[in-house]
Coordinates of C-alpha atoms in Angstrom, one line a residue:
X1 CA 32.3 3.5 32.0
X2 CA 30.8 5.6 29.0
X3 CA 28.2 7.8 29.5
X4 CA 24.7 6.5 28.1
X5 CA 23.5 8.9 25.0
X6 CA 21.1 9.2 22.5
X7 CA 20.3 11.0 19.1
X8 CA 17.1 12.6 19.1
X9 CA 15.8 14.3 15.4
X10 CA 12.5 16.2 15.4
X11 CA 11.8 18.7 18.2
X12 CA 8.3 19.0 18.3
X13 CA 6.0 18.6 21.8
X14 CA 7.2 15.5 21.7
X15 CA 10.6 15.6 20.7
X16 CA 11.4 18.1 22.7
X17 CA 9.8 16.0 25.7
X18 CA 11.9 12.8 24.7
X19 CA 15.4 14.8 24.8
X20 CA 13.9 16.6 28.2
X21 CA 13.5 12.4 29.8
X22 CA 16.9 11.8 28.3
X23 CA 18.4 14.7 30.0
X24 CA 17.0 14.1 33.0
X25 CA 18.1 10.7 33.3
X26 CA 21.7 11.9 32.7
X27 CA 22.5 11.0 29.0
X28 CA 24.3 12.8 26.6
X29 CA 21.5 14.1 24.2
X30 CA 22.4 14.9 20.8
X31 CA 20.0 17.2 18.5
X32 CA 19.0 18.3 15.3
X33 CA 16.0 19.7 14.0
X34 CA 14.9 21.6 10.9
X35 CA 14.1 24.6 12.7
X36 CA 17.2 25.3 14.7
X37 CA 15.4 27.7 17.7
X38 CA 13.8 25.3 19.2
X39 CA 16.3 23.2 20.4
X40 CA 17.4 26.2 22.8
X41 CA 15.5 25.3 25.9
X42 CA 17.8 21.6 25.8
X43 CA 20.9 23.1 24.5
X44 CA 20.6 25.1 27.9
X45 CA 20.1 22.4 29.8
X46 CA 23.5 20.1 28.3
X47 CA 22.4 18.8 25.0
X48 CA 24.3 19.0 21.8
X49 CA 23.0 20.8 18.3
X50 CA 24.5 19.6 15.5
X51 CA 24.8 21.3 12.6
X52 CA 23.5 18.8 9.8
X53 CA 21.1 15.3 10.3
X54 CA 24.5 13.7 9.2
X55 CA 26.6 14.5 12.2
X56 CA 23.6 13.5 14.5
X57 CA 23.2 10.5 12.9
X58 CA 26.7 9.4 13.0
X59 CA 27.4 10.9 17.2
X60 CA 25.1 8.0 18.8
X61 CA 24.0 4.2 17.8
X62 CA 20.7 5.0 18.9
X63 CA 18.9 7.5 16.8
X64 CA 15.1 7.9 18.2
X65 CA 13.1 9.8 15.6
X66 CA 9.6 11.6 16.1
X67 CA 8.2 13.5 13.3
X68 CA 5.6 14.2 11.7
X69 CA 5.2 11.4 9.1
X70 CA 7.7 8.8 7.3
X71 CA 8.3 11.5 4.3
X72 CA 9.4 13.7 6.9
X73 CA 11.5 10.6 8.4
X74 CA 12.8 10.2 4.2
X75 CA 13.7 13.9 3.9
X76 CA 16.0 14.2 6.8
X77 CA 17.4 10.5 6.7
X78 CA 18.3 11.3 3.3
X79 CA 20.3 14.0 3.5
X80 CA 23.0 12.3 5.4
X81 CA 25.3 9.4 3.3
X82 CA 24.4 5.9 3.2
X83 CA 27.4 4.9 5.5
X84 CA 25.9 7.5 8.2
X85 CA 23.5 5.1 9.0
X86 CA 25.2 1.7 8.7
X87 CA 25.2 0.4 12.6
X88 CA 22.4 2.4 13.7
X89 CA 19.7 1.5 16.0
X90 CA 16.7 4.3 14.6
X91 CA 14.0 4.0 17.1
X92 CA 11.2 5.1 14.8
X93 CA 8.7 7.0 16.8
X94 CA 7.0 8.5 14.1
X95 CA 3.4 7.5 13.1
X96 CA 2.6 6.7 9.4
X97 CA 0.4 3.9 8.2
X98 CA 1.8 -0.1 8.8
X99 CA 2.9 -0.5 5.0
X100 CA 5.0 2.5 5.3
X101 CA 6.4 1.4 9.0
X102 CA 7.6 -1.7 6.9
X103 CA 8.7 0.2 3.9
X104 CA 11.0 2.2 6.4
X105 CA 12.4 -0.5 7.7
X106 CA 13.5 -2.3 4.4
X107 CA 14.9 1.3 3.5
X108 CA 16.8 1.4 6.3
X109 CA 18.1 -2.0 6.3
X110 CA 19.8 -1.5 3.1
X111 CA 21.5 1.6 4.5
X112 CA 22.7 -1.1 7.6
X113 CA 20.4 0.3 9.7
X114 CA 18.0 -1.6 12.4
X115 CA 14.1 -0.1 12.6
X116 CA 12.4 0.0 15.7
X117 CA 8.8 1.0 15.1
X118 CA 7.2 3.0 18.1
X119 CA 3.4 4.1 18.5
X120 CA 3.4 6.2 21.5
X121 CA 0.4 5.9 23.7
X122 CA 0.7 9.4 25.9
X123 CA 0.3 12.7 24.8
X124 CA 4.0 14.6 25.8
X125 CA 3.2 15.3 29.6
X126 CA 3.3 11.6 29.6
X127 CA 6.6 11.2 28.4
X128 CA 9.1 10.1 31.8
X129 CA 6.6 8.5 33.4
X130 CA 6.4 4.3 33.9
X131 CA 2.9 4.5 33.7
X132 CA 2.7 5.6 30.1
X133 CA 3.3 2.9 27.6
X134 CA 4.8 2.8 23.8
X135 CA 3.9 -0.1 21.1
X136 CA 7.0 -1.5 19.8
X137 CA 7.6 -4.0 17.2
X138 CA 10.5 -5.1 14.9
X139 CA 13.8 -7.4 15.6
X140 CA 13.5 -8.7 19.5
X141 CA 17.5 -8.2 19.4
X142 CA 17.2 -4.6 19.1
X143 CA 14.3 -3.6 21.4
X144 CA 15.9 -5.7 24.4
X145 CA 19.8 -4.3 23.6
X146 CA 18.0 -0.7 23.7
X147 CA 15.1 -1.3 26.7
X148 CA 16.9 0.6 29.0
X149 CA 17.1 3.2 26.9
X150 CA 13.3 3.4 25.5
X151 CA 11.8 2.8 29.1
X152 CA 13.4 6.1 29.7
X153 CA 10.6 7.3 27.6
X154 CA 7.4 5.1 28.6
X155 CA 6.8 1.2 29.2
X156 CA 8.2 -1.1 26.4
X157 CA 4.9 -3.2 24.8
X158 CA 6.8 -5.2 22.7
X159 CA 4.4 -6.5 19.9
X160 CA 6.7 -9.1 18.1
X161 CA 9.3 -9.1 14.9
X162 CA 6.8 -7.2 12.2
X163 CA 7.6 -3.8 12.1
X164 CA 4.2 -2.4 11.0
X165 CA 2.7 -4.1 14.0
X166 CA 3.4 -1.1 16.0
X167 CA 2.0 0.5 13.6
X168 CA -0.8 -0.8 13.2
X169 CA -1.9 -1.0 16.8
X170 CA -1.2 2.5 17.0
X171 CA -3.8 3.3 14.5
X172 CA -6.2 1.2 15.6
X173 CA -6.0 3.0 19.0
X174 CA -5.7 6.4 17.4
X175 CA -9.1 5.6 14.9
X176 CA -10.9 4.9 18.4
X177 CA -9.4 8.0 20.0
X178 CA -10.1 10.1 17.5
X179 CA -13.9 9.7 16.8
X180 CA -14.5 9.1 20.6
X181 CA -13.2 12.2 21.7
X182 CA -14.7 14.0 19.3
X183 CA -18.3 12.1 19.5
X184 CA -17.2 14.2 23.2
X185 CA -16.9 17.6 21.8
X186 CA -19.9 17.1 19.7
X187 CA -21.9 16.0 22.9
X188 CA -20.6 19.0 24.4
X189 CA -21.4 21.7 21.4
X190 CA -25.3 20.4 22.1
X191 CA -24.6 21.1 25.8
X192 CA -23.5 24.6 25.3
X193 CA -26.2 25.4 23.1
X194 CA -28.3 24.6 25.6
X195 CA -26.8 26.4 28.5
X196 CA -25.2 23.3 30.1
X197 CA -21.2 23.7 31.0
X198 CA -18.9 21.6 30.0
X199 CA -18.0 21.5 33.9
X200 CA -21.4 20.9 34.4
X201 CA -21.7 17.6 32.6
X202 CA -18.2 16.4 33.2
X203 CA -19.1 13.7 35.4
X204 CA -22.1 12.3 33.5
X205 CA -19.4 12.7 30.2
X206 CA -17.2 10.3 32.2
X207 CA -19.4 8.0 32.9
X208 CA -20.7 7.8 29.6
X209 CA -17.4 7.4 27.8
X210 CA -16.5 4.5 30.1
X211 CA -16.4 1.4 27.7
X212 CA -14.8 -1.0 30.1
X213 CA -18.4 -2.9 30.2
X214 CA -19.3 -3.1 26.4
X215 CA -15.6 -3.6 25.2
X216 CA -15.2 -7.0 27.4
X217 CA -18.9 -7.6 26.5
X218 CA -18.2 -7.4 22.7
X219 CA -14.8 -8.5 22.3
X220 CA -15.4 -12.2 22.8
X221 CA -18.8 -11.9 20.3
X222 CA -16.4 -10.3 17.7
X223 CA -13.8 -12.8 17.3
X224 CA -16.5 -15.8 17.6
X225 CA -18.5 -13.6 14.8
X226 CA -21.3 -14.0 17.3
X227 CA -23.5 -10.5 16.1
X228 CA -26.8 -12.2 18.2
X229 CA -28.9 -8.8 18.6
X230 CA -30.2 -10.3 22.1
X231 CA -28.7 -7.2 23.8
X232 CA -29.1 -4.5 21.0
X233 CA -29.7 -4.5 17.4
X234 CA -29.2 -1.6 14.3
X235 CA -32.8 -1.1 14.7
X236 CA -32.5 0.2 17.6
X237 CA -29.4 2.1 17.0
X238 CA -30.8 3.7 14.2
X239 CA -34.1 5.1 15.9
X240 CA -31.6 6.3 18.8
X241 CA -28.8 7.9 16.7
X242 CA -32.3 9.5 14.4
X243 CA -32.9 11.6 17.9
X244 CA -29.9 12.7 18.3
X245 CA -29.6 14.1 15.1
X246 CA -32.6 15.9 15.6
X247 CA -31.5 16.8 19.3
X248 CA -28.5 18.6 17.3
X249 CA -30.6 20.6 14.7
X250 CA -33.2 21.8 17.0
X251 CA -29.6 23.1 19.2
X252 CA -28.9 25.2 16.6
X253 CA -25.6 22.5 16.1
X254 CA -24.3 20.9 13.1
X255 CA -25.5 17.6 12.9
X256 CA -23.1 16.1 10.0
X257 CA -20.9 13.8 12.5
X258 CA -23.7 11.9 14.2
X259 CA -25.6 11.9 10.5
X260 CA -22.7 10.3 9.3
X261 CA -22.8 7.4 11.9
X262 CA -26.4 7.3 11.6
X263 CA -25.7 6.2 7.7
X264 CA -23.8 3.8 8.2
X265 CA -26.2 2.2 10.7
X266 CA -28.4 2.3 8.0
X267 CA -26.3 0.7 5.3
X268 CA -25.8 -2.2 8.3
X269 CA -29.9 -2.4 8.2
X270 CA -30.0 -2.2 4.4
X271 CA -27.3 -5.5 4.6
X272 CA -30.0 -7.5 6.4
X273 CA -28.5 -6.3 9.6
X274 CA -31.5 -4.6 11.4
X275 CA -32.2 -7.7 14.4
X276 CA -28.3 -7.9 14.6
X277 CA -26.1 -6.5 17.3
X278 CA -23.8 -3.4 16.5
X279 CA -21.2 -5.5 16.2
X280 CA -22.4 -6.4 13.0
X281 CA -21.0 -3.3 11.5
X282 CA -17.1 -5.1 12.2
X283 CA -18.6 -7.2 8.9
X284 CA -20.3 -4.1 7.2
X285 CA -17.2 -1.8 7.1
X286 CA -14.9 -4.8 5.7
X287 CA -14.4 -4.6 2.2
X288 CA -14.9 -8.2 0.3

């Protein structure tokens, strides 16, 4: 029986925490990365440098990619010959924008290449573990010939055929992460300046930031375009976001990000939306 392997290209955090899983689990792990050092830590542990994308590319059928953007993906992918690609499996891990996820993957099929789109959901600690979970989305032949090999990493959440729906969940999921967490460290700058620990408010912060309620509240309301302000309204929103702006200034802390969401409550007021729900803003953000 062969031994199971892999090509992994791009040895970042999380790179390098892919090819770790991979060794662990006992497959041959080929490498290659533009900055050569810091593949050393694998290389010591079994895995195989090559010395050019090309030979990487042409060791394994699977080739699982994670870098920094699809240019990135373009400038690596490129320097290897058309024929280097034909029959591979590229397990595209790297996170761009849905259009270019699709773009890829047409780029890649002419080469005789197969796409997988990925949008890992876990930071690299979370890489190995069951409980972590990666969107996937392009051909169904692919994924299930390869699941073995990509639950190595996290769960498979197979999205369908569309390669930029991976993609696009992803960056749904990173927009919410993104200004959530740092709607946290904002919080948390007014705390300071006002001699509260982080430590200190870390289990009120928790609580707060647990959306389980309004999420299952408003999801049903969105899709039905139900915006009924019989719960809350932009009104109210606005005079309550107004006080926390001030709460920030009179902290000594800059106030821009909560301003910022404060404006666009207004502009959702200024629509006609002031006795409508928050949900509201779903409409006001959409471009005609």
């Amino acid at each position: 029986m062969s031994r199971l392997s892999v090509t992994v290209i791009g040895l970042g955090p999380m790179g390098q925490a892919m090819a770790a899983a991979y060794l662990d689990r006992g497959y041959d792990v080929t490498l290659w990365n533009r900055t050569a050092a810091r593949a050393d830590a694998l290389v010591a542990r079994g895995a195989h440098l090559t010395a050019s994308a090309e030979e990487a590319l042409r060791a394994n059928e699977l080739v699982v990619l994670s870098l920094t953007d699809y240019e990135a993906a373009y400038a690596i992918l490129g320097q290897a010959p058309r024929e280097a690609l034909s029959g591979r499996t590229v397990a595209n891990l790297t996170s761009d924008t849905p259009a270019a996820a699709r773009e890829a993957a047409a780029w890649l099929a002419e080469r005789g290449a197969v796409q997988i789109t990925g949008g890992v959901q876990t930071p690299p600690p979370g890489i190995g573990s069951a409980e972590a979970a990666t969107y996937y989305s392009g051909p169904a032949e692919a994924v299930e010939r390869h699941r073995a090999a990509l639950e190595v990493l996290t769960s498979v959440d197979y999205l369908g055929e569309d390669p930029g729906l991976a993609a696009l969940y992803y960056q749904i999921g990173i927009d919410m992460f993104w200004t959530g967490l740092v709607g946290y460290l904002h919080g948390q700058a007014v705390a300071l300046a006002n001699g509260i620990s982080a430590e200190q408010f870390l289990e009120h912060a928790v609580k707060t930031m647990d959306f389980k309620y309004f999420l299952e509240f408003y999801a049903p309301r969105i899709d039905a375009g139900n915006h009924k302000g019989d719960v809350d309204n932009l009104g109210m929103a606005v005079a309550s976001l107004s006080h926390v702006v001030r709460t920030a200034e009179d902290s000594g802390v800059d106030a821009s990000l909560p301003a910022a969401v404060l404006d666009l409550f207004r502009r959702g007021v200024a629509a006609g939306r002031e006795r409508d729900s928050l949900t509201s803003l779903t409409e006001v953000v959409r471009k005609p």
